[in-house]
């Protein structure tokens, strides 16, 4: 095993350890004060119609339906087929695992309700972090941020392995950052939910990238026809 692989493995173990520690802190409500402080800031900061519209658009881009479409498009294109399949698998893994994590950790969603100053169409609703009823009222970890972070990790690995454009992978990190900011602004998650979701998304994405070997092409006789 190469030193590089050992280093990556150590980093992954460290990420898992940090996620577990943060999850325990959330379970025992040790983060409530800082989370409430940040949430109250956004509650009083919000109110500009232009900013409301921008944050709603950003949050919508990171919705499950949008990301499923992106994953399917990547799967259809031959050059990005493996990225699309791994990303779609990550969506399934994250959705199912977070669905059960939320009630176990038992972190209630923010009490404050988002009241937009921008006129929203009557048939539009901000997507819940979980679609399943028994997990809908819990907010840790953020499913939106986990899913969108996993997407960037997978895309970043692909650029590093095949395109050698690490600068683009770095630039793409603004996407989950904006998604997390929009979830805070729209009072859908606490700050620690965003942090936990990002860590969990990174962990799952790295595991899938390693297990499914994103750096190796599909066998031509199976997938490239």
mmCIF file of C-alpha atoms in Angstrom:
data_model
loop_
_atom_site.group_PDB
_atom_site.id
_atom_site.type_symbol
_atom_site.label_atom_id
_atom_site.label_comp_id
_atom_site.label_asym_id
_atom_site.label_seq_id
_atom_site.Cartn_x
_atom_site.Cartn_y
_atom_site.Cartn_z
ATOM 1 C CA UNK A 1 0.000 0.000 0.000
ATOM 2 C CA UNK A 2 1.423 3.374 -1.020
ATOM 3 C CA UNK A 3 2.078 6.212 1.409
ATOM 4 C CA UNK A 4 -0.460 8.281 -0.472
ATOM 5 C CA UNK A 5 -3.170 5.671 0.026
ATOM 6 C CA UNK A 6 -2.298 5.340 3.719
ATOM 7 C CA UNK A 7 -2.521 9.109 4.086
ATOM 8 C CA UNK A 8 -5.905 9.153 2.384
ATOM 9 C CA UNK A 9 -7.094 6.306 4.608
ATOM 10 C CA UNK A 10 -5.959 8.164 7.708
ATOM 11 C CA UNK A 11 -7.789 11.268 6.559
ATOM 12 C CA UNK A 12 -10.944 9.264 5.996
ATOM 13 C CA UNK A 13 -10.726 7.712 9.469
ATOM 14 C CA UNK A 14 -10.191 11.190 10.913
ATOM 15 C CA UNK A 15 -13.265 12.518 9.095
ATOM 16 C CA UNK A 16 -15.353 9.627 10.399
ATOM 17 C CA UNK A 17 -14.086 10.255 13.931
ATOM 18 C CA UNK A 18 -14.900 13.979 13.716
ATOM 19 C CA UNK A 19 -18.381 13.231 12.371
ATOM 20 C CA UNK A 20 -19.064 10.823 15.236
ATOM 21 C CA UNK A 21 -17.873 13.362 17.828
ATOM 22 C CA UNK A 22 -20.024 16.133 16.336
ATOM 23 C CA UNK A 23 -23.015 13.782 16.211
ATOM 24 C CA UNK A 24 -22.601 12.970 19.911
ATOM 25 C CA UNK A 25 -22.380 16.679 20.723
ATOM 26 C CA UNK A 26 -25.594 17.308 18.804
ATOM 27 C CA UNK A 27 -27.343 14.375 20.475
ATOM 28 C CA UNK A 28 -26.540 15.783 23.916
ATOM 29 C CA UNK A 29 -27.486 19.334 22.817
ATOM 30 C CA UNK A 30 -23.978 20.695 23.381
ATOM 31 C CA UNK A 31 -24.187 22.791 20.199
ATOM 32 C CA UNK A 32 -27.577 24.388 20.879
ATOM 33 C CA UNK A 33 -26.286 27.757 22.047
ATOM 34 C CA UNK A 34 -24.060 28.468 19.062
ATOM 35 C CA UNK A 35 -26.660 27.066 16.655
ATOM 36 C CA UNK A 36 -29.425 29.234 18.094
ATOM 37 C CA UNK A 37 -27.160 32.279 17.939
ATOM 38 C CA UNK A 38 -26.383 31.744 14.247
ATOM 39 C CA UNK A 39 -29.993 30.899 13.452
ATOM 40 C CA UNK A 40 -31.226 34.082 15.160
ATOM 41 C CA UNK A 41 -28.730 36.106 13.149
ATOM 42 C CA UNK A 42 -30.160 34.802 9.881
ATOM 43 C CA UNK A 43 -33.705 35.206 11.182
ATOM 44 C CA UNK A 44 -33.129 38.933 11.737
ATOM 45 C CA UNK A 45 -30.821 39.356 8.732
ATOM 46 C CA UNK A 46 -33.318 37.982 6.200
ATOM 47 C CA UNK A 47 -35.917 40.212 4.608
ATOM 48 C CA UNK A 48 -34.412 41.619 1.419
ATOM 49 C CA UNK A 49 -36.541 40.509 -1.586
ATOM 50 C CA UNK A 50 -33.539 40.216 -3.907
ATOM 51 C CA UNK A 51 -31.590 38.113 -1.419
ATOM 52 C CA UNK A 52 -34.667 35.996 -0.755
ATOM 53 C CA UNK A 53 -35.032 35.255 -4.466
ATOM 54 C CA UNK A 54 -31.331 34.409 -4.813
ATOM 55 C CA UNK A 55 -31.338 32.032 -1.847
ATOM 56 C CA UNK A 56 -34.517 30.306 -3.004
ATOM 57 C CA UNK A 57 -32.990 29.750 -6.442
ATOM 58 C CA UNK A 58 -29.745 28.418 -4.952
ATOM 59 C CA UNK A 59 -31.594 26.068 -2.617
ATOM 60 C CA UNK A 60 -33.761 24.815 -5.489
ATOM 61 C CA UNK A 61 -30.691 23.963 -7.561
ATOM 62 C CA UNK A 62 -29.573 21.639 -4.771
ATOM 63 C CA UNK A 63 -32.964 19.917 -4.445
ATOM 64 C CA UNK A 64 -33.251 16.146 -4.815
ATOM 65 C CA UNK A 65 -35.171 16.346 -8.097
ATOM 66 C CA UNK A 66 -32.585 18.652 -9.694
ATOM 67 C CA UNK A 67 -29.653 16.524 -8.584
ATOM 68 C CA UNK A 68 -31.349 13.348 -9.825
ATOM 69 C CA UNK A 69 -31.719 14.946 -13.256
ATOM 70 C CA UNK A 70 -28.033 15.954 -13.224
ATOM 71 C CA UNK A 71 -27.043 12.413 -12.232
ATOM 72 C CA UNK A 72 -29.146 10.869 -15.007
ATOM 73 C CA UNK A 73 -27.720 13.265 -17.598
ATOM 74 C CA UNK A 74 -24.177 12.347 -16.529
ATOM 75 C CA UNK A 75 -25.108 8.674 -16.803
ATOM 76 C CA UNK A 76 -26.397 9.089 -20.358
ATOM 77 C CA UNK A 77 -23.186 10.759 -21.566
ATOM 78 C CA UNK A 78 -20.565 8.102 -22.291
ATOM 79 C CA UNK A 79 -17.561 10.014 -20.917
ATOM 80 C CA UNK A 80 -19.277 10.763 -17.605
ATOM 81 C CA UNK A 81 -21.304 7.569 -17.261
ATOM 82 C CA UNK A 82 -19.402 6.246 -14.283
ATOM 83 C CA UNK A 83 -19.607 9.598 -12.470
ATOM 84 C CA UNK A 84 -23.363 9.653 -12.958
ATOM 85 C CA UNK A 85 -23.839 6.097 -11.693
ATOM 86 C CA UNK A 86 -21.661 6.658 -8.623
ATOM 87 C CA UNK A 87 -23.472 9.906 -7.875
ATOM 88 C CA UNK A 88 -26.900 8.271 -8.198
ATOM 89 C CA UNK A 89 -25.736 5.505 -5.864
ATOM 90 C CA UNK A 90 -24.527 8.150 -3.402
ATOM 91 C CA UNK A 91 -27.970 9.794 -3.460
ATOM 92 C CA UNK A 92 -29.601 6.477 -2.542
ATOM 93 C CA UNK A 93 -27.044 5.666 0.178
ATOM 94 C CA UNK A 94 -27.235 9.140 1.709
ATOM 95 C CA UNK A 95 -31.031 9.372 1.571
ATOM 96 C CA UNK A 96 -31.568 6.004 3.244
ATOM 97 C CA UNK A 97 -28.839 6.340 5.883
ATOM 98 C CA UNK A 98 -29.715 9.929 6.816
ATOM 99 C CA UNK A 99 -33.377 8.951 7.004
ATOM 100 C CA UNK A 100 -32.465 6.663 9.911
ATOM 101 C CA UNK A 101 -29.742 8.855 11.397
ATOM 102 C CA UNK A 102 -32.048 11.826 11.920
ATOM 103 C CA UNK A 103 -34.456 10.171 14.423
ATOM 104 C CA UNK A 104 -31.559 8.484 16.239
ATOM 105 C CA UNK A 105 -29.687 11.760 16.764
ATOM 106 C CA UNK A 106 -33.047 13.439 17.445
ATOM 107 C CA UNK A 107 -32.198 17.020 16.513
ATOM 108 C CA UNK A 108 -35.396 19.020 15.932
ATOM 109 C CA UNK A 109 -35.557 21.380 12.963
ATOM 110 C CA UNK A 110 -35.336 25.162 13.604
ATOM 111 C CA UNK A 111 -38.433 26.566 15.308
ATOM 112 C CA UNK A 112 -38.358 29.857 13.390
ATOM 113 C CA UNK A 113 -40.335 29.890 10.194
ATOM 114 C CA UNK A 114 -38.994 31.475 7.040
ATOM 115 C CA UNK A 115 -41.224 34.358 5.906
ATOM 116 C CA UNK A 116 -40.109 35.481 2.431
ATOM 117 C CA UNK A 117 -40.317 39.088 1.327
ATOM 118 C CA UNK A 118 -40.073 37.911 -2.256
ATOM 119 C CA UNK A 119 -43.369 36.755 -3.782
ATOM 120 C CA UNK A 120 -43.245 32.988 -4.181
ATOM 121 C CA UNK A 121 -45.673 31.247 -6.584
ATOM 122 C CA UNK A 122 -48.553 29.608 -4.740
ATOM 123 C CA UNK A 123 -47.599 26.118 -5.925
ATOM 124 C CA UNK A 124 -43.942 26.428 -4.858
ATOM 125 C CA UNK A 125 -42.667 25.018 -1.576
ATOM 126 C CA UNK A 126 -39.152 24.804 -0.200
ATOM 127 C CA UNK A 127 -38.118 21.162 -0.311
ATOM 128 C CA UNK A 128 -37.989 19.415 3.051
ATOM 129 C CA UNK A 129 -34.645 17.974 4.053
ATOM 130 C CA UNK A 130 -36.267 14.528 4.281
ATOM 131 C CA UNK A 131 -39.233 13.208 2.341
ATOM 132 C CA UNK A 132 -40.073 10.414 4.790
ATOM 133 C CA UNK A 133 -42.596 11.573 7.458
ATOM 134 C CA UNK A 134 -40.815 10.051 10.483
ATOM 135 C CA UNK A 135 -37.578 11.917 9.629
ATOM 136 C CA UNK A 136 -39.090 15.162 8.361
ATOM 137 C CA UNK A 137 -39.045 17.042 11.671
ATOM 138 C CA UNK A 138 -35.343 16.401 12.316
ATOM 139 C CA UNK A 139 -32.500 18.398 10.831
ATOM 140 C CA UNK A 140 -29.144 16.719 11.591
ATOM 141 C CA UNK A 141 -27.304 15.976 9.403
ATOM 142 C CA UNK A 142 -28.447 18.073 6.444
ATOM 143 C CA UNK A 143 -29.431 15.789 3.584
ATOM 144 C CA UNK A 144 -29.212 18.648 1.062
ATOM 145 C CA UNK A 145 -25.647 19.555 1.981
ATOM 146 C CA UNK A 146 -24.541 15.903 2.237
ATOM 147 C CA UNK A 147 -25.890 15.129 -1.230
ATOM 148 C CA UNK A 148 -24.442 18.231 -2.874
ATOM 149 C CA UNK A 149 -21.078 17.820 -1.143
ATOM 150 C CA UNK A 150 -20.897 14.202 -2.310
ATOM 151 C CA UNK A 151 -21.549 15.429 -5.840
ATOM 152 C CA UNK A 152 -18.615 17.846 -5.684
ATOM 153 C CA UNK A 153 -16.297 15.209 -4.204
ATOM 154 C CA UNK A 154 -17.123 12.797 -7.037
ATOM 155 C CA UNK A 155 -16.734 15.475 -9.711
ATOM 156 C CA UNK A 156 -13.499 16.656 -8.081
ATOM 157 C CA UNK A 157 -12.030 13.144 -8.135
ATOM 158 C CA UNK A 158 -12.957 12.789 -11.789
ATOM 159 C CA UNK A 159 -11.219 16.033 -12.740
ATOM 160 C CA UNK A 160 -8.141 15.057 -10.769
ATOM 161 C CA UNK A 161 -7.897 11.590 -12.271
ATOM 162 C CA UNK A 162 -8.832 12.295 -15.874
ATOM 163 C CA UNK A 163 -8.658 16.019 -16.577
ATOM 164 C CA UNK A 164 -5.834 17.226 -14.323
ATOM 165 C CA UNK A 165 -7.786 20.399 -13.605
ATOM 166 C CA UNK A 166 -7.692 20.551 -9.829
ATOM 167 C CA UNK A 167 -8.423 24.292 -9.926
ATOM 168 C CA UNK A 168 -11.871 23.562 -11.333
ATOM 169 C CA UNK A 169 -12.560 21.030 -8.591
ATOM 170 C CA UNK A 170 -11.621 23.664 -6.036
ATOM 171 C CA UNK A 171 -13.904 26.208 -7.680
ATOM 172 C CA UNK A 172 -16.796 23.749 -7.581
ATOM 173 C CA UNK A 173 -16.663 23.803 -3.761
ATOM 174 C CA UNK A 174 -18.554 27.089 -3.880
ATOM 175 C CA UNK A 175 -21.644 25.043 -4.810
ATOM 176 C CA UNK A 176 -22.168 23.121 -1.521
ATOM 177 C CA UNK A 177 -21.059 26.265 0.325
ATOM 178 C CA UNK A 178 -23.868 28.275 -1.262
ATOM 179 C CA UNK A 179 -26.334 25.434 -0.674
ATOM 180 C CA UNK A 180 -25.428 25.388 3.017
ATOM 181 C CA UNK A 181 -25.733 29.170 3.228
ATOM 182 C CA UNK A 182 -29.159 29.063 1.570
ATOM 183 C CA UNK A 183 -30.369 26.421 4.025
ATOM 184 C CA UNK A 184 -29.279 28.637 6.910
ATOM 185 C CA UNK A 185 -30.839 31.730 5.359
ATOM 186 C CA UNK A 186 -34.134 29.928 4.714
ATOM 187 C CA UNK A 187 -34.109 28.597 8.308
ATOM 188 C CA UNK A 188 -34.226 24.974 7.203
ATOM 189 C CA UNK A 189 -31.120 23.840 9.099
ATOM 190 C CA UNK A 190 -28.798 24.861 11.895
ATOM 191 C CA UNK A 191 -25.110 25.542 11.282
ATOM 192 C CA UNK A 192 -24.042 22.247 12.868
ATOM 193 C CA UNK A 193 -26.489 20.423 10.551
ATOM 194 C CA UNK A 194 -24.646 21.931 7.590
ATOM 195 C CA UNK A 195 -21.244 20.940 8.993
ATOM 196 C CA UNK A 196 -22.397 17.404 9.790
ATOM 197 C CA UNK A 197 -24.019 17.025 6.386
ATOM 198 C CA UNK A 198 -20.849 18.156 4.607
ATOM 199 C CA UNK A 199 -18.679 15.721 6.583
ATOM 200 C CA UNK A 200 -21.071 12.842 5.999
ATOM 201 C CA UNK A 201 -21.324 13.599 2.288
ATOM 202 C CA UNK A 202 -17.525 13.641 2.000
ATOM 203 C CA UNK A 203 -17.221 10.314 3.840
ATOM 204 C CA UNK A 204 -19.818 8.510 1.727
ATOM 205 C CA UNK A 205 -18.495 9.958 -1.536
ATOM 206 C CA UNK A 206 -14.889 8.968 -0.782
ATOM 207 C CA UNK A 207 -15.952 5.437 0.180
ATOM 208 C CA UNK A 208 -17.952 5.034 -3.037
ATOM 209 C CA UNK A 209 -15.179 6.506 -5.174
ATOM 210 C CA UNK A 210 -12.692 4.042 -3.655
ATOM 211 C CA UNK A 211 -14.953 0.984 -3.671
ATOM 212 C CA UNK A 212 -16.318 1.582 -7.184
ATOM 213 C CA UNK A 213 -12.906 2.713 -8.490
ATOM 214 C CA UNK A 214 -13.773 5.943 -10.226
ATOM 215 C CA UNK A 215 -10.199 6.159 -11.536
ATOM 216 C CA UNK A 216 -10.723 3.012 -13.616
ATOM 217 C CA UNK A 217 -12.881 3.036 -16.774
ATOM 218 C CA UNK A 218 -15.826 0.730 -17.224
ATOM 219 C CA UNK A 219 -15.251 -2.536 -19.060
ATOM 220 C CA UNK A 220 -15.996 -1.772 -22.686
ATOM 221 C CA UNK A 221 -18.090 -4.877 -23.279
ATOM 222 C CA UNK A 222 -20.413 -4.021 -20.371
ATOM 223 C CA UNK A 223 -20.891 -0.296 -20.221
ATOM 224 C CA UNK A 224 -19.421 1.444 -23.220
ATOM 225 C CA UNK A 225 -21.612 0.007 -25.908
#
